[in-house]
């Protein structure tokens, strides 16, 4: 595979430049896809769509720096469907249909969401495109049945895909396009081996589309190995992606950091929900236990809250999502892994009740709000024990978020370092970092690069 210093298309420029007037019809997409877009209410391509659609249609490899919320699903989905629609249908009786496009995603929620978007976009195409959505945590039998007769496009999580290949339910030898969606999360969640196995089953000559919110060395290495002369698309300069919406309206996501003592976070959350009149909020916690406990406390305080984590049944998770979308549930308290792929249009607020483990997770979490150019707010609760960790996240983003204190909830415990004294030589909390503080800060700094907490059973 070859990789050379490729053309970088800064998408911001697109929005400020002449491309801003571009519409979907300029890509040469077929009328049936344009009709589906109109009905979905997509008037103008988002930045990543403007850059990626023509390149994918030309058959180029793409390396897209884009988080969920940027419109990346349609950025690869539309050209894939256009390509599939233009391949002649198999003569009757010639089955199974060979899988021509494979989209790998890290979680079942994202698989379901990508599948739904693609099916929706394909609904008026004259040639029926068969889409199979495959993920673990549910019985394999219906998926095996669905694969009878083959599929044109497969959206899958890696583990289940390998199981299905092992059972001869599908073959990957005819895949022409591979999409890695949320590639950083695929590796973060420990799917490296499965990915390598799947790559070994694909034809060497194929188109590769690679989307990732962040580019740690492992992802750069993978891109280097996989991609051939890719068009590199950067949705925003590092650190800015959260500040500017997918459709280029700035600022899309207001990031806030509130200092609070850890034991008072639930009370503060309640207070903010009530005083700031949040209509819907997604609250991130570190563990399933915390999801249950926080949701329970909120419910006891009369708020419509539900936990959302990997130990709930798929049915229960779908129900919570539906209720959240319908606004009958206003607060969802979720773990990272469970919340992957949650796509709620206009989700106004995301709260990091527990801080994310890594800067990668931070970007993904705040990507739940301000979707497709809508505005949103991401709030992180920072307490003495997590202060150093939050600074590492800020540093990774080349970004400092002003610390707030909410009257009545001021943090009493000393933070490691202060805002006015980032070197830690004695600051607003009046405390120099002790040796223990420094060790803790070092420990936090190491933790920030560790893979995320993976919930068993996912
Ligand atoms: P994605 O990044 O693919 O998860 O998309 C995020 C959200 O943006 C989804 O709710 C999409 O329906 C929406 N979206 C994608 N493309 C557009 C567009 N061109 N105009 C408006 N909304 C869009």
Short mmCIF file of C-alpha atoms and ligand atoms in Angstrom, two decimals:
data_model
loop_
_atom_site.label_atom_id
_atom_site.label_comp_id
_atom_site.label_asym_id
_atom_site.label_seq_id
_atom_site.Cartn_x
_atom_site.Cartn_y
_atom_site.Cartn_z
CA UNK A 1 0.00 0.00 0.00
CA UNK A 2 1.18 3.49 -0.73
CA UNK A 3 0.75 6.58 1.28
CA UNK A 4 2.06 9.92 0.34
CA UNK A 5 1.77 13.36 1.81
CA UNK A 6 -1.67 13.96 0.49
CA UNK A 7 -3.72 16.99 -0.23
CA UNK A 8 -5.39 18.26 2.91
CA UNK A 9 -8.69 19.92 2.37
CA UNK A 10 -9.50 22.27 5.22
CA UNK A 11 -13.24 22.19 5.29
CA UNK A 12 -13.57 25.52 6.97
CA UNK A 13 -12.24 27.04 3.83
CA UNK A 14 -15.04 25.37 1.91
CA UNK A 15 -17.60 27.07 4.05
CA UNK A 16 -16.03 30.44 3.77
CA UNK A 17 -15.25 30.04 0.11
CA UNK A 18 -17.34 29.53 -2.96
CA UNK A 19 -18.31 25.95 -2.16
CA UNK A 20 -20.75 27.26 0.40
CA UNK A 21 -23.42 27.50 -2.30
CA UNK A 22 -23.00 23.89 -3.32
CA UNK A 23 -26.09 21.71 -3.29
CA UNK A 24 -26.44 17.94 -3.46
CA UNK A 25 -27.45 18.12 -7.11
CA UNK A 26 -23.94 19.25 -8.12
CA UNK A 27 -22.48 15.85 -7.24
CA UNK A 28 -24.25 14.06 -10.08
CA UNK A 29 -26.22 11.91 -7.65
CA UNK A 30 -29.17 10.12 -9.19
CA UNK A 31 -32.65 11.69 -8.85
CA UNK A 32 -33.86 8.98 -6.49
CA UNK A 33 -31.11 9.79 -3.98
CA UNK A 34 -31.84 13.51 -4.32
CA UNK A 35 -35.48 12.82 -3.62
CA UNK A 36 -34.63 10.87 -0.45
CA UNK A 37 -32.36 13.74 0.65
CA UNK A 38 -35.09 16.29 0.09
CA UNK A 39 -37.51 14.24 2.14
CA UNK A 40 -34.99 13.94 4.95
CA UNK A 41 -34.72 17.71 4.92
CA UNK A 42 -31.03 17.76 3.94
CA UNK A 43 -30.82 20.94 1.91
CA UNK A 44 -27.13 21.66 1.87
CA UNK A 45 -24.28 19.17 2.13
CA UNK A 46 -22.31 19.42 5.36
CA UNK A 47 -18.62 20.18 5.10
CA UNK A 48 -17.49 16.56 5.12
CA UNK A 49 -20.13 15.68 2.52
CA UNK A 50 -18.94 18.46 0.21
CA UNK A 51 -15.43 17.12 0.31
CA UNK A 52 -15.97 13.37 0.48
CA UNK A 53 -18.84 12.67 -1.94
CA UNK A 54 -17.04 13.68 -5.17
CA UNK A 55 -13.85 11.91 -4.08
CA UNK A 56 -15.64 8.67 -3.21
CA UNK A 57 -17.55 8.78 -6.49
CA UNK A 58 -14.22 9.06 -8.30
CA UNK A 59 -13.07 5.91 -6.51
CA UNK A 60 -10.49 7.62 -4.30
CA UNK A 61 -9.51 6.51 -0.84
CA UNK A 62 -10.51 9.01 1.82
CA UNK A 63 -9.10 9.74 5.26
CA UNK A 64 -11.66 11.85 7.07
CA UNK A 65 -11.10 13.53 10.41
CA UNK A 66 -14.70 13.76 11.46
CA UNK A 67 -16.69 13.07 14.54
CA UNK A 68 -20.23 11.82 14.79
CA UNK A 69 -22.52 14.74 14.10
CA UNK A 70 -20.57 15.94 11.08
CA UNK A 71 -22.85 14.16 8.61
CA UNK A 72 -20.22 11.53 7.77
CA UNK A 73 -22.76 8.70 7.37
CA UNK A 74 -24.28 10.35 4.31
CA UNK A 75 -20.79 11.43 3.21
CA UNK A 76 -19.92 7.79 2.55
CA UNK A 77 -23.48 6.40 2.29
CA UNK A 78 -24.57 8.50 -0.68
CA UNK A 79 -21.68 7.69 -3.02
CA UNK A 80 -21.76 4.02 -1.95
CA UNK A 81 -25.44 3.82 -2.84
CA UNK A 82 -24.86 5.61 -6.12
CA UNK A 83 -22.13 3.10 -6.99
CA UNK A 84 -24.29 0.14 -5.95
CA UNK A 85 -27.30 1.46 -7.85
CA UNK A 86 -25.27 1.68 -11.04
CA UNK A 87 -23.98 -1.90 -10.91
CA UNK A 88 -26.22 -4.19 -12.96
CA UNK A 89 -28.58 -6.40 -10.98
CA UNK A 90 -27.68 -10.08 -10.90
CA UNK A 91 -29.58 -12.24 -13.35
CA UNK A 92 -32.57 -13.91 -11.66
CA UNK A 93 -31.62 -17.03 -9.79
CA UNK A 94 -27.98 -16.01 -9.40
CA UNK A 95 -27.60 -15.78 -5.66
CA UNK A 96 -26.20 -14.97 -3.24
CA UNK A 97 -25.58 -11.31 -3.95
CA UNK A 98 -21.91 -10.65 -3.25
CA UNK A 99 -21.20 -8.13 -0.50
CA UNK A 100 -19.78 -5.13 -2.34
CA UNK A 101 -19.56 -2.57 0.43
CA UNK A 102 -18.61 -3.20 4.05
CA UNK A 103 -18.99 -0.61 6.80
CA UNK A 104 -17.30 -1.52 10.09
CA UNK A 105 -18.46 0.27 13.20
CA UNK A 106 -17.54 -0.08 16.89
CA UNK A 107 -21.00 -0.55 18.45
CA UNK A 108 -24.37 -2.03 17.78
CA UNK A 109 -26.08 1.33 18.24
CA UNK A 110 -23.93 2.89 15.58
CA UNK A 111 -24.50 -0.14 13.32
CA UNK A 112 -28.26 0.25 13.69
CA UNK A 113 -28.05 3.98 13.10
CA UNK A 114 -25.84 3.76 10.01
CA UNK A 115 -28.02 0.95 8.64
CA UNK A 116 -31.16 3.00 9.15
CA UNK A 117 -29.68 6.06 7.43
CA UNK A 118 -28.48 4.04 4.44
CA UNK A 119 -31.78 2.18 4.02
CA UNK A 120 -33.61 5.47 4.25
CA UNK A 121 -31.45 7.09 1.59
CA UNK A 122 -31.80 4.05 -0.68
CA UNK A 123 -35.56 3.81 -0.55
CA UNK A 124 -36.36 5.28 -3.97
CA UNK A 125 -33.57 3.62 -5.93
CA UNK A 126 -34.90 1.59 -8.84
CA UNK A 127 -32.57 -1.29 -8.09
CA UNK A 128 -33.27 -2.66 -4.63
CA UNK A 129 -30.14 -2.39 -2.51
CA UNK A 130 -30.04 -5.05 0.16
CA UNK A 131 -28.51 -3.77 3.37
CA UNK A 132 -27.64 -6.15 6.23
CA UNK A 133 -26.96 -4.79 9.71
CA UNK A 134 -24.99 -7.20 11.89
CA UNK A 135 -24.05 -6.77 15.51
CA UNK A 136 -23.50 -8.83 18.64
CA UNK A 137 -25.46 -8.98 21.86
CA UNK A 138 -28.53 -10.39 20.09
CA UNK A 139 -29.32 -13.81 18.65
CA UNK A 140 -27.29 -14.64 15.53
CA UNK A 141 -30.09 -16.61 13.84
CA UNK A 142 -32.18 -13.73 12.46
CA UNK A 143 -28.99 -12.22 11.04
CA UNK A 144 -28.11 -15.52 9.37
CA UNK A 145 -31.60 -15.63 7.89
CA UNK A 146 -31.31 -12.04 6.71
CA UNK A 147 -28.10 -12.93 4.91
CA UNK A 148 -29.76 -15.67 2.86
CA UNK A 149 -29.48 -14.56 -0.71
CA UNK A 150 -26.54 -12.33 0.18
CA UNK A 151 -26.43 -8.57 0.67
CA UNK A 152 -25.09 -5.60 -1.30
CA UNK A 153 -24.01 -3.55 1.67
CA UNK A 154 -23.14 -4.80 5.13
CA UNK A 155 -22.89 -2.65 8.24
CA UNK A 156 -21.30 -4.63 11.04
CA UNK A 157 -19.46 -4.70 14.32
CA UNK A 158 -16.24 -6.72 13.91
CA UNK A 159 -16.90 -9.60 16.32
CA UNK A 160 -20.29 -10.56 14.95
CA UNK A 161 -19.09 -10.21 11.38
CA UNK A 162 -16.32 -12.72 12.05
CA UNK A 163 -18.79 -15.12 13.67
CA UNK A 164 -21.05 -14.92 10.63
CA UNK A 165 -18.18 -15.45 8.22
CA UNK A 166 -17.08 -18.45 10.28
CA UNK A 167 -20.58 -19.88 9.92
CA UNK A 168 -20.46 -19.35 6.14
CA UNK A 169 -23.33 -16.90 6.30
CA UNK A 170 -21.44 -14.44 4.10
CA UNK A 171 -18.19 -13.99 2.22
CA UNK A 172 -16.11 -10.87 1.93
CA UNK A 173 -14.09 -11.76 -1.14
CA UNK A 174 -16.00 -9.36 -3.42
CA UNK A 175 -15.97 -6.27 -1.22
CA UNK A 176 -15.08 -3.28 -3.35
CA UNK A 177 -15.31 -0.59 -0.70
CA UNK A 178 -14.40 -0.79 2.96
CA UNK A 179 -15.54 1.93 5.36
CA UNK A 180 -14.07 2.19 8.84
CA UNK A 181 -16.43 4.37 10.78
CA UNK A 182 -15.18 5.79 14.08
CA UNK A 183 -11.89 4.01 13.55
CA UNK A 184 -10.36 5.42 16.72
CA UNK A 185 -13.14 3.86 18.75
CA UNK A 186 -12.75 0.54 16.94
CA UNK A 187 -9.15 0.38 18.17
CA UNK A 188 -9.93 1.95 21.54
CA UNK A 189 -12.47 -0.77 22.17
CA UNK A 190 -9.92 -3.48 21.49
CA UNK A 191 -11.09 -4.58 18.04
CA UNK A 192 -7.56 -4.48 16.59
CA UNK A 193 -7.26 -8.26 16.18
CA UNK A 194 -10.71 -8.64 14.66
CA UNK A 195 -9.95 -5.81 12.28
CA UNK A 196 -6.74 -7.49 11.15
CA UNK A 197 -8.63 -10.73 10.61
CA UNK A 198 -11.32 -9.01 8.53
CA UNK A 199 -8.76 -7.14 6.44
CA UNK A 200 -7.23 -10.50 5.60
CA UNK A 201 -10.55 -11.64 4.14
CA UNK A 202 -10.99 -8.66 1.83
CA UNK A 203 -9.63 -8.38 -1.68
CA UNK A 204 -6.38 -6.40 -1.76
CA UNK A 205 -7.71 -4.10 -4.48
CA UNK A 206 -10.50 -2.06 -3.02
CA UNK A 207 -11.52 1.45 -2.10
CA UNK A 208 -10.95 2.43 1.55
CA UNK A 209 -12.82 5.15 3.40
CA UNK A 210 -11.55 5.83 6.84
CA UNK A 211 -13.29 8.14 9.33
CA UNK A 212 -11.99 8.94 12.76
CA UNK A 213 -12.58 11.75 15.23
CA UNK A 214 -9.00 11.62 16.48
CA UNK A 215 -5.67 10.47 15.12
CA UNK A 216 -3.52 8.89 17.82
CA UNK A 217 -0.42 7.05 16.47
CA UNK A 218 -2.23 3.70 16.17
CA UNK A 219 -4.79 5.28 13.87
CA UNK A 220 -2.15 7.08 11.81
CA UNK A 221 -0.34 3.74 11.46
CA UNK A 222 -3.48 1.96 10.34
CA UNK A 223 -4.26 4.71 7.83
CA UNK A 224 -0.71 4.49 6.55
CA UNK A 225 -1.04 0.75 6.00
CA UNK A 226 -4.54 0.74 4.57
CA UNK A 227 -4.94 3.76 2.39
CA UNK A 228 -3.71 4.38 -1.10
CA UNK A 229 -3.09 8.02 -1.94
CA UNK A 230 -6.04 9.17 0.16
CA UNK A 231 -7.81 12.49 0.04
CA UNK A 232 -7.28 13.74 3.56
CA UNK A 233 -10.25 15.67 4.83
CA UNK A 234 -10.03 17.58 8.03
CA UNK A 235 -13.38 18.77 9.35
CA UNK A 236 -11.77 21.39 11.58
CA UNK A 237 -8.31 22.19 12.87
CA UNK A 238 -7.54 20.14 16.00
CA UNK A 239 -9.22 21.54 19.05
CA UNK A 240 -11.70 23.53 17.04
CA UNK A 241 -13.99 20.79 15.92
CA UNK A 242 -16.22 21.14 18.91
CA UNK A 243 -16.52 24.85 18.47
CA UNK A 244 -17.83 24.88 14.95
CA UNK A 245 -20.86 22.96 13.77
CA UNK A 246 -20.95 20.49 10.94
CA UNK A 247 -22.64 22.96 8.69
CA UNK A 248 -20.09 25.59 9.61
CA UNK A 249 -22.21 27.65 11.94
CA UNK A 250 -20.00 28.76 14.79
CA UNK A 251 -19.96 28.24 17.64
CA UNK A 252 -21.91 24.97 17.67
CA UNK A 253 -20.85 23.46 20.97
CA UNK A 254 -20.25 25.64 23.98
CA UNK A 255 -17.88 23.80 26.29
CA UNK A 256 -18.12 24.51 30.01
CA UNK A 257 -16.22 23.14 32.98
CA UNK A 258 -17.82 23.46 36.40
CA UNK A 259 -15.81 22.89 39.56
CA UNK A 260 -17.78 20.92 42.13
CA UNK A 261 -16.96 18.51 44.92
CA UNK A 262 -17.59 14.95 43.74
CA UNK A 263 -20.28 14.08 46.32
CA UNK A 264 -22.37 17.10 45.29
CA UNK A 265 -22.52 16.37 41.56
CA UNK A 266 -26.02 14.87 41.53
CA UNK A 267 -27.41 17.84 43.43
CA UNK A 268 -25.65 20.22 41.06
CA UNK A 269 -27.00 18.30 38.08
CA UNK A 270 -30.54 18.59 39.43
CA UNK A 271 -30.01 22.27 40.09
CA UNK A 272 -28.73 22.92 36.56
CA UNK A 273 -31.51 20.91 34.91
CA UNK A 274 -34.06 22.96 36.80
CA UNK A 275 -32.52 26.44 36.74
CA UNK A 276 -31.19 26.29 33.19
CA UNK A 277 -34.42 24.63 32.03
CA UNK A 278 -32.76 21.90 30.00
CA UNK A 279 -35.32 20.04 27.96
CA UNK A 280 -33.14 16.99 27.34
CA UNK A 281 -29.77 16.01 28.63
CA UNK A 282 -27.41 13.10 28.11
CA UNK A 283 -25.33 12.51 31.24
CA UNK A 284 -22.14 10.45 30.99
CA UNK A 285 -20.96 8.37 33.92
CA UNK A 286 -18.09 5.90 34.27
CA UNK A 287 -19.91 2.73 35.34
CA UNK A 288 -23.20 0.91 35.04
CA UNK A 289 -23.62 1.22 38.78
CA UNK A 290 -23.25 5.01 38.57
CA UNK A 291 -25.75 5.11 35.69
CA UNK A 292 -28.32 3.27 37.82
CA UNK A 293 -27.62 5.29 40.97
CA UNK A 294 -27.65 8.73 39.38
CA UNK A 295 -30.78 7.99 37.33
CA UNK A 296 -32.47 6.64 40.45
CA UNK A 297 -31.64 9.73 42.50
CA UNK A 298 -32.91 12.00 39.74
CA UNK A 299 -36.12 10.00 39.48
CA UNK A 300 -36.63 10.27 43.24
CA UNK A 301 -36.31 14.02 42.81
CA UNK A 302 -39.21 13.91 40.35
CA UNK A 303 -37.20 14.06 37.09
CA UNK A 304 -37.78 11.70 34.15
CA UNK A 305 -34.42 9.94 34.06
CA UNK A 306 -33.36 6.53 32.76
CA UNK A 307 -30.05 4.65 32.95
CA UNK A 308 -28.51 3.42 29.69
CA UNK A 309 -25.72 0.84 29.84
CA UNK A 310 -24.51 -2.42 28.38
CA UNK A 311 -26.23 -4.67 30.87
CA UNK A 312 -29.70 -3.57 29.84
CA UNK A 313 -31.39 -5.75 27.26
CA UNK A 314 -31.35 -4.55 23.67
CA UNK A 315 -35.15 -4.09 23.90
CA UNK A 316 -34.86 -1.91 26.99
CA UNK A 317 -32.10 0.17 25.39
CA UNK A 318 -34.18 0.71 22.27
CA UNK A 319 -37.14 1.69 24.43
CA UNK A 320 -35.08 4.24 26.37
CA UNK A 321 -33.79 5.71 23.11
CA UNK A 322 -37.28 5.94 21.67
CA UNK A 323 -38.59 7.61 24.82
CA UNK A 324 -35.65 9.99 24.81
CA UNK A 325 -36.30 10.89 21.18
CA UNK A 326 -39.98 11.40 21.97
CA UNK A 327 -39.00 13.49 25.03
CA UNK A 328 -40.99 11.33 27.44
CA UNK A 329 -37.62 10.66 29.05
CA UNK A 330 -35.71 13.89 29.53
CA UNK A 331 -32.50 12.64 31.09
CA UNK A 332 -30.48 9.62 30.02
CA UNK A 333 -27.58 8.61 32.26
CA UNK A 334 -25.25 6.57 30.11
CA UNK A 335 -21.89 4.84 30.03
CA UNK A 336 -19.55 5.60 27.11
CA UNK A 337 -19.85 2.33 25.33
CA UNK A 338 -23.63 2.17 25.54
CA UNK A 339 -23.99 5.73 24.36
CA UNK A 340 -21.92 5.29 21.20
CA UNK A 341 -23.93 6.20 18.18
CA UNK A 342 -26.81 7.82 20.02
CA UNK A 343 -28.12 10.19 17.42
CA UNK A 344 -30.78 12.53 18.67
CA UNK A 345 -31.31 15.55 16.51
CA UNK A 346 -30.92 18.75 18.48
CA UNK A 347 -29.70 17.19 21.68
CA UNK A 348 -29.04 20.41 23.55
CA UNK A 349 -26.90 19.36 26.51
CA UNK A 350 -24.32 16.73 27.32
CA UNK A 351 -22.89 16.47 30.82
CA UNK A 352 -19.67 14.73 31.78
CA UNK A 353 -20.72 13.77 35.30
CA UNK A 354 -17.68 11.50 35.37
CA UNK A 355 -14.92 12.69 33.09
CA UNK A 356 -14.13 10.56 30.05
CA UNK A 357 -11.08 8.32 30.28
CA UNK A 358 -9.35 9.87 27.30
CA UNK A 359 -9.34 12.91 25.06
CA UNK A 360 -10.71 10.64 22.30
CA UNK A 361 -13.71 9.82 24.45
CA UNK A 362 -14.14 13.49 25.30
CA UNK A 363 -14.43 14.43 21.63
CA UNK A 364 -16.86 11.60 21.01
CA UNK A 365 -18.97 12.45 24.02
CA UNK A 366 -19.37 16.11 23.20
CA UNK A 367 -20.15 15.12 19.62
CA UNK A 368 -23.54 13.94 20.93
CA UNK A 369 -24.64 17.56 21.04
CA UNK A 370 -24.54 20.31 18.41
CA UNK A 371 -25.26 17.76 15.71
CA UNK A 372 -25.22 18.66 12.02
CA UNK A 373 -24.67 22.31 12.70
CA UNK A 374 -27.22 22.66 15.52
CA UNK A 375 -26.04 24.38 18.67
CA UNK A 376 -25.27 22.51 21.85
CA UNK A 377 -23.60 22.64 25.20
CA UNK A 378 -21.12 20.23 26.76
CA UNK A 379 -20.51 20.55 30.49
CA UNK A 380 -17.81 18.76 32.45
CA UNK A 381 -17.93 18.43 36.22
CA UNK A 382 -14.41 18.82 37.55
CA UNK A 383 -13.54 17.97 41.13
CA UNK A 384 -10.30 17.81 43.10
CA UNK A 385 -9.71 14.20 42.14
CA UNK A 386 -10.23 14.75 38.42
CA UNK A 387 -8.76 18.21 37.97
CA UNK A 388 -5.36 17.04 36.70
CA UNK A 389 -7.04 14.57 34.38
CA UNK A 390 -9.22 17.29 32.87
CA UNK A 391 -6.14 19.42 32.27
CA UNK A 392 -4.61 16.59 30.26
CA UNK A 393 -7.77 16.40 28.15
CA UNK A 394 -7.60 20.17 27.59
CA UNK A 395 -3.94 19.91 26.67
CA UNK A 396 -4.62 17.17 24.12
CA UNK A 397 -7.12 19.51 22.49
CA UNK A 398 -4.77 22.52 22.78
CA UNK A 399 -7.61 24.11 24.56
CA UNK A 400 -8.37 25.63 27.96
CA UNK A 401 -11.95 25.85 29.17
CA UNK A 402 -12.75 28.53 31.66
CA UNK A 403 -13.65 27.03 35.04
CA UNK A 404 -16.96 28.03 36.58
CA UNK A 405 -18.35 27.73 40.08
CA UNK A 406 -22.10 27.67 40.60
CA UNK A 407 -23.26 29.64 43.65
CA UNK A 408 -24.27 27.23 46.41
CA UNK A 409 -22.16 24.43 44.87
CA UNK A 410 -18.66 25.90 45.10
CA UNK A 411 -15.93 23.27 45.31
CA UNK A 412 -14.45 23.20 48.78
CA UNK A 413 -11.82 20.56 48.14
CA UNK A 414 -8.63 21.99 46.64
CA UNK A 415 -7.95 21.48 42.95
CA UNK A 416 -4.48 20.32 41.96
CA UNK A 417 -3.73 23.43 39.97
CA UNK A 418 -5.59 26.69 39.64
CA UNK A 419 -6.82 28.56 36.60
CA UNK A 420 -4.91 31.68 37.50
CA UNK A 421 -1.83 29.69 38.32
CA UNK A 422 -1.44 26.91 35.80
CA UNK A 423 2.09 26.15 36.98
CA UNK A 424 0.72 25.17 40.36
CA UNK A 425 2.79 27.52 42.47
CA UNK A 426 -0.14 28.46 44.68
CA UNK A 427 -3.44 29.55 43.20
CA UNK A 428 -7.03 30.42 43.81
CA UNK A 429 -7.45 27.44 46.03
CA UNK A 430 -4.40 28.59 47.96
CA UNK A 431 -2.69 25.25 47.73
CA UNK A 432 0.59 24.19 46.18
CA UNK A 433 0.47 20.74 44.68
CA UNK A 434 1.91 18.27 47.18
CA UNK A 435 4.12 15.36 46.16
CA UNK A 436 1.01 13.18 46.32
CA UNK A 437 -0.87 15.60 44.09
CA UNK A 438 1.94 15.48 41.55
CA UNK A 439 1.97 11.68 41.60
CA UNK A 440 -1.78 11.68 41.14
CA UNK A 441 -1.46 14.12 38.24
CA UNK A 442 1.14 11.88 36.63
CA UNK A 443 -1.08 8.88 37.14
CA UNK A 444 -4.03 10.71 35.60
CA UNK A 445 -1.86 11.78 32.69
CA UNK A 446 -0.98 8.15 32.03
CA UNK A 447 -4.59 7.03 32.35
CA UNK A 448 -5.76 9.46 29.76
CA UNK A 449 -4.19 7.41 26.99
CA UNK A 450 -5.43 4.07 28.24
CA UNK A 451 -8.22 2.33 26.32
CA UNK A 452 -11.69 3.08 27.56
CA UNK A 453 -13.54 1.01 30.06
CA UNK A 454 -15.02 -1.80 28.07
CA UNK A 455 -18.15 -3.20 29.50
CA UNK A 456 -18.34 -6.96 29.58
CA UNK A 457 -20.94 -8.35 27.28
CA UNK A 458 -20.58 -5.69 24.64
P1 LIG B 1 -23.71 11.69 11.32
O1 LIG B 1 -22.47 12.49 11.56
O2 LIG B 1 -23.68 10.97 10.04
O3 LIG B 1 -24.02 10.80 12.50
O4 LIG B 1 -24.93 12.74 11.18
C1 LIG B 1 -25.33 13.52 12.24
C2 LIG B 1 -26.70 14.10 12.06
O5 LIG B 1 -26.70 15.04 10.99
C3 LIG B 1 -27.80 13.11 11.71
O6 LIG B 1 -28.91 13.40 12.52
C4 LIG B 1 -28.11 13.36 10.27
O7 LIG B 1 -29.46 13.08 9.99
C5 LIG B 1 -27.81 14.85 10.13
N1 LIG B 1 -27.36 15.28 8.78
C6 LIG B 1 -26.44 14.66 8.02
N2 LIG B 1 -26.25 15.34 6.87
C7 LIG B 1 -27.05 16.42 6.91
C8 LIG B 1 -27.30 17.51 6.02
N3 LIG B 1 -26.67 17.64 4.86
N4 LIG B 1 -28.20 18.44 6.40
C9 LIG B 1 -28.82 18.33 7.59
N5 LIG B 1 -28.64 17.32 8.48
C10 LIG B 1 -27.76 16.38 8.15
#
